[in-house]
Amino acid sequence: MAVETAEGYVKVIVFQLKDEEYAIEVDDVQSIEKMQAVTRIPGVEPYIIGVMNLRGVITPVMDLRKRFELESRPYDEATRILVLKRDNSDIGFIVDGANDVMDIAASNIEPTPEVVGGVAEEYLRGVIKLEERLFTLLHIDKILNKQDDKQRSGM
């Protein structure tokens, strides 16, 4: 499941998409950026909206709303790009907002239930319960895996 610290805690960044809260482990996130200019590129998956120049590094940008097949909305002042480092390259995830960094006890992370509204279950690593809040821990490798798309669409 998640990588635990020596104290049995997982440090996560909590962000919003639509009316839901999601979490990604801090170790996966290189930076959180304000929305900036993105250059569109032809012939890519519809959820890849283009590339941005982030401090001299050309970084592909994925709209997580589109990836999860949620309705789109205009970007605003709260919109953020979570820049992740995967396999020696960067990728940006556009989210509605990101403002919490939390230490979550591993005991608060439960397996994903069979029925989850909105986001396909294979993208989720678990559900985090914290007092009155409930949010899902995302499985980054599955979100980035194009092969899953082809299998789902029957190609």
GROMACS .gro file of N, CA and C in nm:
model
  465
    1MET      N    1   0.084  -0.118   0.000
    1MET     CA    2   0.000   0.000   0.000
    1MET      C    3   0.089   0.124   0.000
    2ALA      N    4   0.068   0.216   0.089
    2ALA     CA    5   0.142   0.342   0.093
    2ALA      C    6   0.275   0.322   0.164
    3VAL      N    7   0.369   0.409   0.133
    3VAL     CA    8   0.500   0.406   0.199
    3VAL      C    9   0.484   0.473   0.336
    4GLU      N   10   0.518   0.399   0.440
    4GLU     CA   11   0.502   0.453   0.576
    4GLU      C   12   0.634   0.511   0.626
    5THR      N   13   0.621   0.612   0.710
    5THR     CA   14   0.739   0.664   0.778
    5THR      C   15   0.769   0.571   0.895
    6ALA      N   16   0.879   0.595   0.960
    6ALA     CA   17   0.918   0.510   1.074
    6ALA      C   18   0.813   0.513   1.184
    7GLU      N   19   0.738   0.621   1.192
    7GLU     CA   20   0.638   0.634   1.297
    7GLU      C   21   0.503   0.575   1.258
    8GLY      N   22   0.493   0.511   1.140
    8GLY     CA   23   0.366   0.453   1.097
    8GLY      C   24   0.271   0.553   1.034
    9TYR      N   25   0.325   0.665   0.985
    9TYR     CA   26   0.243   0.768   0.921
    9TYR      C   27   0.281   0.782   0.775
   10VAL      N   28   0.186   0.828   0.696
   10VAL     CA   29   0.207   0.857   0.555
   10VAL      C   30   0.180   1.005   0.536
   11LYS      N   31   0.273   1.077   0.473
   11LYS     CA   32   0.255   1.220   0.448
   11LYS      C   33   0.192   1.235   0.310
   12VAL      N   34   0.078   1.305   0.304
   12VAL     CA   35   0.005   1.320   0.178
   12VAL      C   36  -0.028   1.467   0.152
   13ILE      N   37  -0.048   1.497   0.024
   13ILE     CA   38  -0.104   1.625  -0.018
   13ILE      C   39  -0.249   1.598  -0.053
   14VAL      N   40  -0.339   1.675   0.006
   14VAL     CA   41  -0.482   1.661  -0.021
   14VAL      C   42  -0.522   1.767  -0.121
   15PHE      N   43  -0.597   1.726  -0.224
   15PHE     CA   44  -0.643   1.820  -0.326
   15PHE      C   45  -0.787   1.792  -0.362
   16GLN      N   46  -0.847   1.887  -0.434
   16GLN     CA   47  -0.989   1.877  -0.468
   16GLN      C   48  -1.008   1.857  -0.618
   17LEU      N   49  -1.107   1.776  -0.650
   17LEU     CA   50  -1.162   1.763  -0.785
   17LEU      C   51  -1.312   1.757  -0.766
   18LYS      N   52  -1.383   1.846  -0.832
   18LYS     CA   53  -1.528   1.854  -0.816
   18LYS      C   54  -1.558   1.874  -0.668
   19ASP      N   55  -1.642   1.790  -0.610
   19ASP     CA   56  -1.679   1.805  -0.469
   19ASP      C   57  -1.605   1.707  -0.378
   20GLU      N   58  -1.504   1.639  -0.432
   20GLU     CA   59  -1.435   1.534  -0.358
   20GLU      C   60  -1.291   1.574  -0.325
   21GLU      N   61  -1.238   1.510  -0.221
   21GLU     CA   62  -1.099   1.530  -0.184
   21GLU      C   63  -1.021   1.402  -0.214
   22TYR      N   64  -0.900   1.420  -0.267
   22TYR     CA   65  -0.813   1.310  -0.301
   22TYR      C   66  -0.677   1.335  -0.237
   23ALA      N   67  -0.595   1.231  -0.230
   23ALA     CA   68  -0.462   1.246  -0.171
   23ALA      C   69  -0.358   1.177  -0.258
   24ILE      N   70  -0.239   1.236  -0.260
   24ILE     CA   71  -0.122   1.179  -0.324
   24ILE      C   72  -0.009   1.188  -0.223
   25GLU      N   73   0.073   1.085  -0.218
   25GLU     CA   74   0.185   1.089  -0.124
   25GLU      C   75   0.280   1.203  -0.160
   26VAL      N   76   0.326   1.273  -0.058
   26VAL     CA   77   0.416   1.387  -0.076
   26VAL      C   78   0.542   1.346  -0.153
   27ASP      N   79   0.591   1.226  -0.130
   27ASP     CA   80   0.713   1.181  -0.199
   27ASP      C   81   0.697   1.179  -0.350
   28ASP      N   82   0.573   1.167  -0.400
   28ASP     CA   83   0.548   1.166  -0.545
   28ASP      C   84   0.543   1.307  -0.604
   29VAL      N   85   0.523   1.409  -0.519
   29VAL     CA   86   0.500   1.545  -0.567
   29VAL      C   87   0.628   1.627  -0.557
   30GLN      N   88   0.669   1.683  -0.670
   30GLN     CA   89   0.789   1.766  -0.675
   30GLN      C   90   0.757   1.910  -0.638
   31SER      N   91   0.642   1.962  -0.688
   31SER     CA   92   0.602   2.098  -0.655
   31SER      C   93   0.454   2.117  -0.682
   32ILE      N   94   0.400   2.225  -0.629
   32ILE     CA   95   0.262   2.266  -0.655
   32ILE      C   96   0.270   2.403  -0.718
   33GLU      N   97   0.215   2.416  -0.839
   33GLU     CA   98   0.226   2.540  -0.915
   33GLU      C   99   0.088   2.600  -0.940
   34LYS      N  100   0.085   2.732  -0.953
   34LYS     CA  101  -0.037   2.798  -0.999
   34LYS      C  102  -0.057   2.764  -1.145
   35MET      N  103  -0.180   2.774  -1.191
   35MET     CA  104  -0.209   2.746  -1.332
   35MET      C  105  -0.128   2.841  -1.418
   36GLN      N  106  -0.071   2.790  -1.527
   36GLN     CA  107   0.009   2.872  -1.617
   36GLN      C  108  -0.017   2.831  -1.761
   37ALA      N  109   0.048   2.899  -1.851
   37ALA     CA  110   0.027   2.874  -1.993
   37ALA      C  111   0.067   2.732  -2.029
   38VAL      N  112  -0.021   2.665  -2.104
   38VAL     CA  113   0.004   2.530  -2.151
   38VAL      C  114  -0.008   2.531  -2.303
   39THR      N  115   0.092   2.476  -2.371
   39THR     CA  116   0.091   2.468  -2.516
   39THR      C  117   0.027   2.336  -2.558
   40ARG      N  118  -0.077   2.345  -2.637
   40ARG     CA  119  -0.147   2.225  -2.683
   40ARG      C  120  -0.060   2.149  -2.782
   41ILE      N  121  -0.071   2.018  -2.779
   41ILE     CA  122   0.000   1.934  -2.876
   41ILE      C  123  -0.100   1.837  -2.938
   42PRO      N  124  -0.092   1.820  -3.070
   42PRO     CA  125  -0.189   1.734  -3.139
   42PRO      C  126  -0.157   1.586  -3.120
   43GLY      N  127  -0.260   1.504  -3.135
   43GLY     CA  128  -0.242   1.360  -3.140
   43GLY      C  129  -0.218   1.292  -3.008
   44VAL      N  130  -0.253   1.355  -2.898
   44VAL     CA  131  -0.235   1.292  -2.767
   44VAL      C  132  -0.372   1.258  -2.709
   45GLU      N  133  -0.372   1.182  -2.602
   45GLU     CA  134  -0.497   1.148  -2.534
   45GLU      C  135  -0.570   1.277  -2.496
   46PRO      N  136  -0.704   1.276  -2.496
   46PRO     CA  137  -0.779   1.399  -2.467
   46PRO      C  138  -0.752   1.459  -2.329
   47TYR      N  139  -0.712   1.378  -2.233
   47TYR     CA  140  -0.686   1.430  -2.099
   47TYR      C  141  -0.547   1.494  -2.086
   48ILE      N  142  -0.459   1.474  -2.186
   48ILE     CA  143  -0.331   1.545  -2.189
   48ILE      C  144  -0.357   1.677  -2.260
   49ILE      N  145  -0.357   1.787  -2.184
   49ILE     CA  146  -0.396   1.914  -2.247
   49ILE      C  147  -0.281   1.983  -2.316
   50GLY      N  148  -0.157   1.936  -2.293
   50GLY     CA  149  -0.042   1.996  -2.359
   50GLY      C  150   0.082   1.986  -2.274
   51VAL      N  151   0.174   2.081  -2.299
   51VAL     CA  152   0.300   2.085  -2.224
   51VAL      C  153   0.323   2.226  -2.171
   52MET      N  154   0.398   2.235  -2.063
   52MET     CA  155   0.436   2.366  -2.009
   52MET      C  156   0.587   2.368  -1.991
   53ASN      N  157   0.641   2.488  -1.991
   53ASN     CA  158   0.783   2.508  -1.966
   53ASN      C  159   0.796   2.547  -1.820
   54LEU      N  160   0.840   2.452  -1.738
   54LEU     CA  161   0.852   2.477  -1.594
   54LEU      C  162   1.000   2.485  -1.558
   55ARG      N  163   1.047   2.607  -1.539
   55ARG     CA  164   1.188   2.631  -1.504
   55ARG      C  165   1.283   2.560  -1.602
   56GLY      N  166   1.251   2.572  -1.732
   56GLY     CA  167   1.337   2.516  -1.835
   56GLY      C  168   1.313   2.370  -1.869
   57VAL      N  169   1.218   2.305  -1.800
   57VAL     CA  170   1.187   2.165  -1.826
   57VAL      C  171   1.050   2.157  -1.893
   58ILE      N  172   1.043   2.096  -2.012
   58ILE     CA  173   0.916   2.077  -2.081
   58ILE      C  174   0.843   1.963  -2.013
   59THR      N  175   0.725   1.994  -1.959
   59THR     CA  176   0.650   1.900  -1.876
   59THR      C  177   0.511   1.878  -1.933
   60PRO      N  178   0.475   1.752  -1.963
   60PRO     CA  179   0.338   1.725  -2.007
   60PRO      C  180   0.239   1.755  -1.894
   61VAL      N  181   0.118   1.799  -1.932
   61VAL     CA  182   0.018   1.837  -1.832
   61VAL      C  183  -0.110   1.759  -1.859
   62MET      N  184  -0.159   1.693  -1.754
   62MET     CA  185  -0.281   1.612  -1.761
   62MET      C  186  -0.389   1.678  -1.676
   63ASP      N  187  -0.509   1.692  -1.733
   63ASP     CA  188  -0.624   1.742  -1.658
   63ASP      C  189  -0.690   1.623  -1.590
   64LEU      N  190  -0.680   1.615  -1.456
   64LEU     CA  191  -0.736   1.500  -1.385
   64LEU      C  192  -0.887   1.491  -1.398
   65ARG      N  193  -0.956   1.603  -1.414
   65ARG     CA  194  -1.101   1.596  -1.437
   65ARG      C  195  -1.129   1.517  -1.565
   66LYS      N  196  -1.054   1.546  -1.672
   66LYS     CA  197  -1.073   1.474  -1.798
   66LYS      C  198  -1.030   1.329  -1.784
   67ARG      N  199  -0.922   1.304  -1.714
   67ARG     CA  200  -0.871   1.167  -1.696
   67ARG      C  201  -0.974   1.081  -1.624
   68PHE      N  202  -1.042   1.141  -1.526
   68PHE     CA  203  -1.142   1.067  -1.449
   68PHE      C  204  -1.282   1.077  -1.509
   69GLU      N  205  -1.292   1.141  -1.627
   69GLU     CA  206  -1.418   1.157  -1.699
   69GLU      C  207  -1.522   1.232  -1.617
   70LEU      N  208  -1.476   1.336  -1.546
   70LEU     CA  209  -1.565   1.427  -1.474
   70LEU      C  210  -1.592   1.546  -1.565
   71GLU      N  211  -1.704   1.617  -1.542
   71GLU     CA  212  -1.731   1.734  -1.626
   71GLU      C  213  -1.623   1.839  -1.603
   72SER      N  214  -1.588   1.909  -1.711
   72SER     CA  215  -1.484   2.010  -1.700
   72SER      C  216  -1.541   2.138  -1.642
   73ARG      N  217  -1.451   2.224  -1.597
   73ARG     CA  218  -1.489   2.356  -1.549
   73ARG      C  219  -1.374   2.450  -1.580
   74PRO      N  220  -1.403   2.579  -1.588
   74PRO     CA  221  -1.295   2.674  -1.619
   74PRO      C  222  -1.191   2.675  -1.506
   75TYR      N  223  -1.066   2.697  -1.543
   75TYR     CA  224  -0.961   2.711  -1.444
   75TYR      C  225  -0.976   2.847  -1.378
   76ASP      N  226  -0.942   2.854  -1.248
   76ASP     CA  227  -0.955   2.979  -1.175
   76ASP      C  228  -0.835   3.000  -1.083
   77GLU      N  229  -0.845   3.095  -0.993
   77GLU     CA  230  -0.734   3.126  -0.903
   77GLU      C  231  -0.696   3.010  -0.812
   78ALA      N  232  -0.792   2.921  -0.782
   78ALA     CA  233  -0.764   2.807  -0.694
   78ALA      C  234  -0.701   2.690  -0.769
   79THR      N  235  -0.711   2.687  -0.902
   79THR     CA  236  -0.659   2.577  -0.982
   79THR      C  237  -0.508   2.564  -0.961
   80ARG      N  238  -0.463   2.442  -0.944
   80ARG     CA  239  -0.321   2.415  -0.923
   80ARG      C  240  -0.274   2.304  -1.016
   81ILE      N  241  -0.143   2.302  -1.039
   81ILE     CA  242  -0.079   2.193  -1.112
   81ILE      C  243   0.014   2.123  -1.014
   82LEU      N  244  -0.015   1.997  -0.986
   82LEU     CA  245   0.074   1.917  -0.903
   82LEU      C  246   0.178   1.857  -0.996
   83VAL      N  247   0.303   1.889  -0.976
   83VAL     CA  248   0.410   1.837  -1.062
   83VAL      C  249   0.470   1.714  -0.994
   84LEU      N  250   0.458   1.600  -1.062
   84LEU     CA  251   0.506   1.473  -1.010
   84LEU      C  252   0.627   1.427  -1.088
   85LYS      N  253   0.718   1.360  -1.021
   85LYS     CA  254   0.834   1.301  -1.088
   85LYS      C  255   0.810   1.151  -1.095
   86ARG      N  256   0.807   1.098  -1.217
   86ARG     CA  257   0.789   0.955  -1.238
   86ARG      C  258   0.888   0.909  -1.343
   87ASP      N  259   0.960   0.801  -1.315
   87ASP     CA  260   1.052   0.741  -1.412
   87ASP      C  261   1.143   0.845  -1.477
   88ASN      N  262   1.205   0.929  -1.397
   88ASN     CA  263   1.300   1.031  -1.444
   88ASN      C  264   1.239   1.137  -1.534
   89SER      N  265   1.108   1.152  -1.531
   89SER     CA  266   1.045   1.262  -1.605
   89SER      C  267   0.937   1.323  -1.518
   90ASP      N  268   0.897   1.444  -1.553
   90ASP     CA  269   0.794   1.515  -1.477
   90ASP      C  270   0.662   1.509  -1.552
   91ILE      N  271   0.552   1.517  -1.478
   91ILE     CA  272   0.420   1.532  -1.537
   91ILE      C  273   0.338   1.619  -1.442
   92GLY      N  274   0.255   1.706  -1.499
   92GLY     CA  275   0.170   1.792  -1.419
   92GLY      C  276   0.027   1.741  -1.418
   93PHE      N  277  -0.035   1.742  -1.302
   93PHE     CA  278  -0.177   1.707  -1.286
   93PHE      C  279  -0.252   1.835  -1.252
   94ILE      N  280  -0.349   1.874  -1.334
   94ILE     CA  281  -0.431   1.990  -1.303
   94ILE      C  282  -0.543   1.947  -1.209
   95VAL      N  283  -0.555   2.017  -1.095
   95VAL     CA  284  -0.657   1.988  -0.995
   95VAL      C  285  -0.729   2.119  -0.960
   96ASP      N  286  -0.847   2.107  -0.900
   96ASP     CA  287  -0.926   2.225  -0.867
   96ASP      C  288  -0.865   2.309  -0.756
   97GLY      N  289  -0.792   2.245  -0.667
   97GLY     CA  290  -0.728   2.316  -0.557
   97GLY      C  291  -0.644   2.220  -0.477
   98ALA      N  292  -0.537   2.270  -0.416
   98ALA     CA  293  -0.451   2.188  -0.330
   98ALA      C  294  -0.403   2.275  -0.216
   99ASN      N  295  -0.438   2.236  -0.094
   99ASN     CA  296  -0.400   2.323   0.016
   99ASN      C  297  -0.365   2.253   0.146
  100ASP      N  298  -0.373   2.121   0.152
  100ASP     CA  299  -0.342   2.051   0.277
  100ASP      C  300  -0.227   1.955   0.258
  101VAL      N  301  -0.132   1.957   0.352
  101VAL     CA  302  -0.032   1.853   0.364
  101VAL      C  303  -0.055   1.791   0.501
  102MET      N  304  -0.075   1.659   0.503
  102MET     CA  305  -0.113   1.594   0.628
  102MET      C  306  -0.032   1.468   0.652
  103ASP      N  307  -0.011   1.438   0.780
  103ASP     CA  308   0.044   1.308   0.820
  103ASP      C  309  -0.074   1.221   0.856
  104ILE      N  310  -0.087   1.109   0.785
  104ILE     CA  311  -0.200   1.019   0.806
  104ILE      C  312  -0.147   0.890   0.868
  105ALA      N  313  -0.206   0.847   0.978
  105ALA     CA  314  -0.168   0.719   1.037
  105ALA      C  315  -0.206   0.608   0.940
  106ALA      N  316  -0.116   0.514   0.921
  106ALA     CA  317  -0.142   0.402   0.830
  106ALA      C  318  -0.271   0.330   0.867
  107SER      N  319  -0.306   0.330   0.994
  107SER     CA  320  -0.429   0.264   1.039
  107SER      C  321  -0.555   0.335   0.990
  108ASN      N  322  -0.541   0.461   0.943
  108ASN     CA  323  -0.656   0.536   0.890
  108ASN      C  324  -0.677   0.511   0.741
  109ILE      N  325  -0.590   0.432   0.678
  109ILE     CA  326  -0.604   0.402   0.536
  109ILE      C  327  -0.668   0.265   0.522
  110GLU      N  328  -0.783   0.262   0.457
  110GLU     CA  329  -0.856   0.138   0.439
  110GLU      C  330  -0.859   0.101   0.291
  111PRO      N  331  -0.880  -0.028   0.261
  111PRO     CA  332  -0.890  -0.068   0.121
  111PRO      C  333  -1.007   0.004   0.053
  112THR      N  334  -0.995   0.020  -0.078
  112THR     CA  335  -1.101   0.085  -0.155
  112THR      C  336  -1.226  -0.001  -0.152
  113PRO      N  337  -1.343   0.055  -0.119
  113PRO     CA  338  -1.466  -0.024  -0.120
  113PRO      C  339  -1.503  -0.062  -0.263
  114GLU      N  340  -1.587  -0.165  -0.276
  114GLU     CA  341  -1.625  -0.215  -0.408
  114GLU      C  342  -1.694  -0.109  -0.492
  115VAL      N  343  -1.780  -0.028  -0.431
  115VAL     CA  344  -1.853   0.073  -0.505
  115VAL      C  345  -1.797   0.210  -0.470
  116VAL      N  346  -1.740   0.277  -0.571
  116VAL     CA  347  -1.686   0.410  -0.551
  116VAL      C  348  -1.744   0.499  -0.659
  117GLY      N  349  -1.804   0.610  -0.619
  117GLY     CA  350  -1.864   0.699  -0.718
  117GLY      C  351  -1.761   0.788  -0.783
  118GLY      N  352  -1.777   0.811  -0.912
  118GLY     CA  353  -1.694   0.908  -0.981
  118GLY      C  354  -1.568   0.855  -1.044
  119VAL      N  355  -1.472   0.813  -0.967
  119VAL     CA  356  -1.342   0.776  -1.020
  119VAL      C  357  -1.331   0.624  -1.027
  120ALA      N  358  -1.282   0.574  -1.141
  120ALA     CA  359  -1.268   0.430  -1.159
  120ALA      C  360  -1.185   0.370  -1.046
  121GLU      N  361  -1.232   0.259  -0.993
  121GLU     CA  362  -1.171   0.196  -0.876
  121GLU      C  363  -1.023   0.164  -0.896
  122GLU      N  364  -0.983   0.131  -1.020
  122GLU     CA  365  -0.843   0.093  -1.041
  122GLU      C  366  -0.746   0.209  -1.020
  123TYR      N  367  -0.794   0.333  -1.017
  123TYR     CA  368  -0.707   0.449  -0.994
  123TYR      C  369  -0.683   0.473  -0.845
  124LEU      N  370  -0.750   0.399  -0.759
  124LEU     CA  371  -0.748   0.426  -0.616
  124LEU      C  372  -0.667   0.322  -0.540
  125ARG      N  373  -0.590   0.368  -0.440
  125ARG     CA  374  -0.511   0.279  -0.355
  125ARG      C  375  -0.578   0.253  -0.222
  126GLY      N  376  -0.666   0.342  -0.181
  126GLY     CA  377  -0.732   0.325  -0.053
  126GLY      C  378  -0.814   0.447  -0.019
  127VAL      N  379  -0.886   0.435   0.091
  127VAL     CA  380  -0.970   0.545   0.139
  127VAL      C  381  -0.917   0.586   0.276
  128ILE      N  382  -0.903   0.717   0.295
  128ILE     CA  383  -0.852   0.770   0.421
  128ILE      C  384  -0.967   0.831   0.498
  129LYS      N  385  -0.986   0.782   0.622
  129LYS     CA  386  -1.088   0.838   0.711
  129LYS      C  387  -1.015   0.917   0.818
  130LEU      N  388  -1.055   1.044   0.832
  130LEU     CA  389  -0.991   1.131   0.930
  130LEU      C  390  -1.099   1.220   0.989
  131GLU      N  391  -1.141   1.190   1.110
  131GLU     CA  392  -1.249   1.262   1.177
  131GLU      C  393  -1.370   1.267   1.085
  132GLU      N  394  -1.414   1.387   1.047
  132GLU     CA  395  -1.532   1.400   0.961
  132GLU      C  396  -1.498   1.396   0.812
  133ARG      N  397  -1.371   1.387   0.780
  133ARG     CA  398  -1.328   1.390   0.638
  133ARG      C  399  -1.305   1.249   0.587
  134LEU      N  400  -1.331   1.235   0.456
  134LEU     CA  401  -1.309   1.109   0.388
  134LEU      C  402  -1.250   1.143   0.252
  135PHE      N  403  -1.131   1.091   0.221
  135PHE     CA  404  -1.076   1.115   0.089
  135PHE      C  405  -1.001   0.992   0.041
  136THR      N  406  -0.976   0.988  -0.090
  136THR     CA  407  -0.919   0.870  -0.150
  136THR      C  408  -0.773   0.892  -0.186
  137LEU      N  409  -0.693   0.789  -0.163
  137LEU     CA  410  -0.551   0.790  -0.196
  137LEU      C  411  -0.537   0.736  -0.338
  138LEU      N  412  -0.479   0.814  -0.426
  138LEU     CA  413  -0.470   0.777  -0.567
  138LEU      C  414  -0.350   0.687  -0.596
  139HIS      N  415  -0.367   0.602  -0.695
  139HIS     CA  416  -0.262   0.513  -0.744
  139HIS      C  417  -0.203   0.578  -0.869
  140ILE      N  418  -0.094   0.651  -0.853
  140ILE     CA  419  -0.037   0.733  -0.960
  140ILE      C  420   0.000   0.650  -1.083
  141ASP      N  421   0.064   0.534  -1.063
  141ASP     CA  422   0.105   0.453  -1.178
  141ASP      C  423  -0.013   0.411  -1.264
  142LYS      N  424  -0.127   0.382  -1.203
  142LYS     CA  425  -0.246   0.344  -1.280
  142LYS      C  426  -0.301   0.463  -1.358
  143ILE      N  427  -0.298   0.580  -1.299
  143ILE     CA  428  -0.348   0.700  -1.367
  143ILE      C  429  -0.263   0.728  -1.492
  144LEU      N  430  -0.134   0.701  -1.484
  144LEU     CA  431  -0.044   0.729  -1.595
  144LEU      C  432  -0.037   0.618  -1.699
  145ASN      N  433  -0.097   0.502  -1.671
  145ASN     CA  434  -0.085   0.386  -1.759
  145ASN      C  435  -0.185   0.391  -1.874
  146LYS      N  436  -0.138   0.419  -1.996
  146LYS     CA  437  -0.225   0.424  -2.114
  146LYS      C  438  -0.277   0.287  -2.152
  147GLN      N  439  -0.204   0.182  -2.117
  147GLN     CA  440  -0.248   0.046  -2.151
  147GLN      C  441  -0.385   0.015  -2.089
  148ASP      N  442  -0.410   0.066  -1.969
  148ASP     CA  443  -0.540   0.047  -1.905
  148ASP      C  444  -0.651   0.107  -1.989
  149ASP      N  445  -0.626   0.224  -2.051
  149ASP     CA  446  -0.726   0.287  -2.137
  149ASP      C  447  -0.761   0.196  -2.254
  150LYS      N  448  -0.658   0.139  -2.316
  150LYS     CA  449  -0.682   0.055  -2.433
  150LYS      C  450  -0.760  -0.070  -2.394
  151GLN      N  451  -0.729  -0.128  -2.280
  151GLN     CA  452  -0.801  -0.247  -2.235
  151GLN      C  453  -0.947  -0.213  -2.205
  152ARG      N  454  -0.972  -0.097  -2.142
  152ARG     CA  455  -1.108  -0.058  -2.109
  152ARG      C  456  -1.190  -0.034  -2.234
  153SER      N  457  -1.128   0.025  -2.338
  153SER     CA  458  -1.202   0.057  -2.459
  153SER      C  459  -1.207  -0.060  -2.556
  154GLY      N  460  -1.145  -0.173  -2.521
  154GLY     CA  461  -1.150  -0.292  -2.604
  154GLY      C  462  -1.054  -0.292  -2.720
  155MET      N  463  -0.954  -0.205  -2.720
  155MET     CA  464  -0.857  -0.198  -2.831
  155MET      C  465  -0.745  -0.296  -2.809
   0.00000   0.00000   0.00000
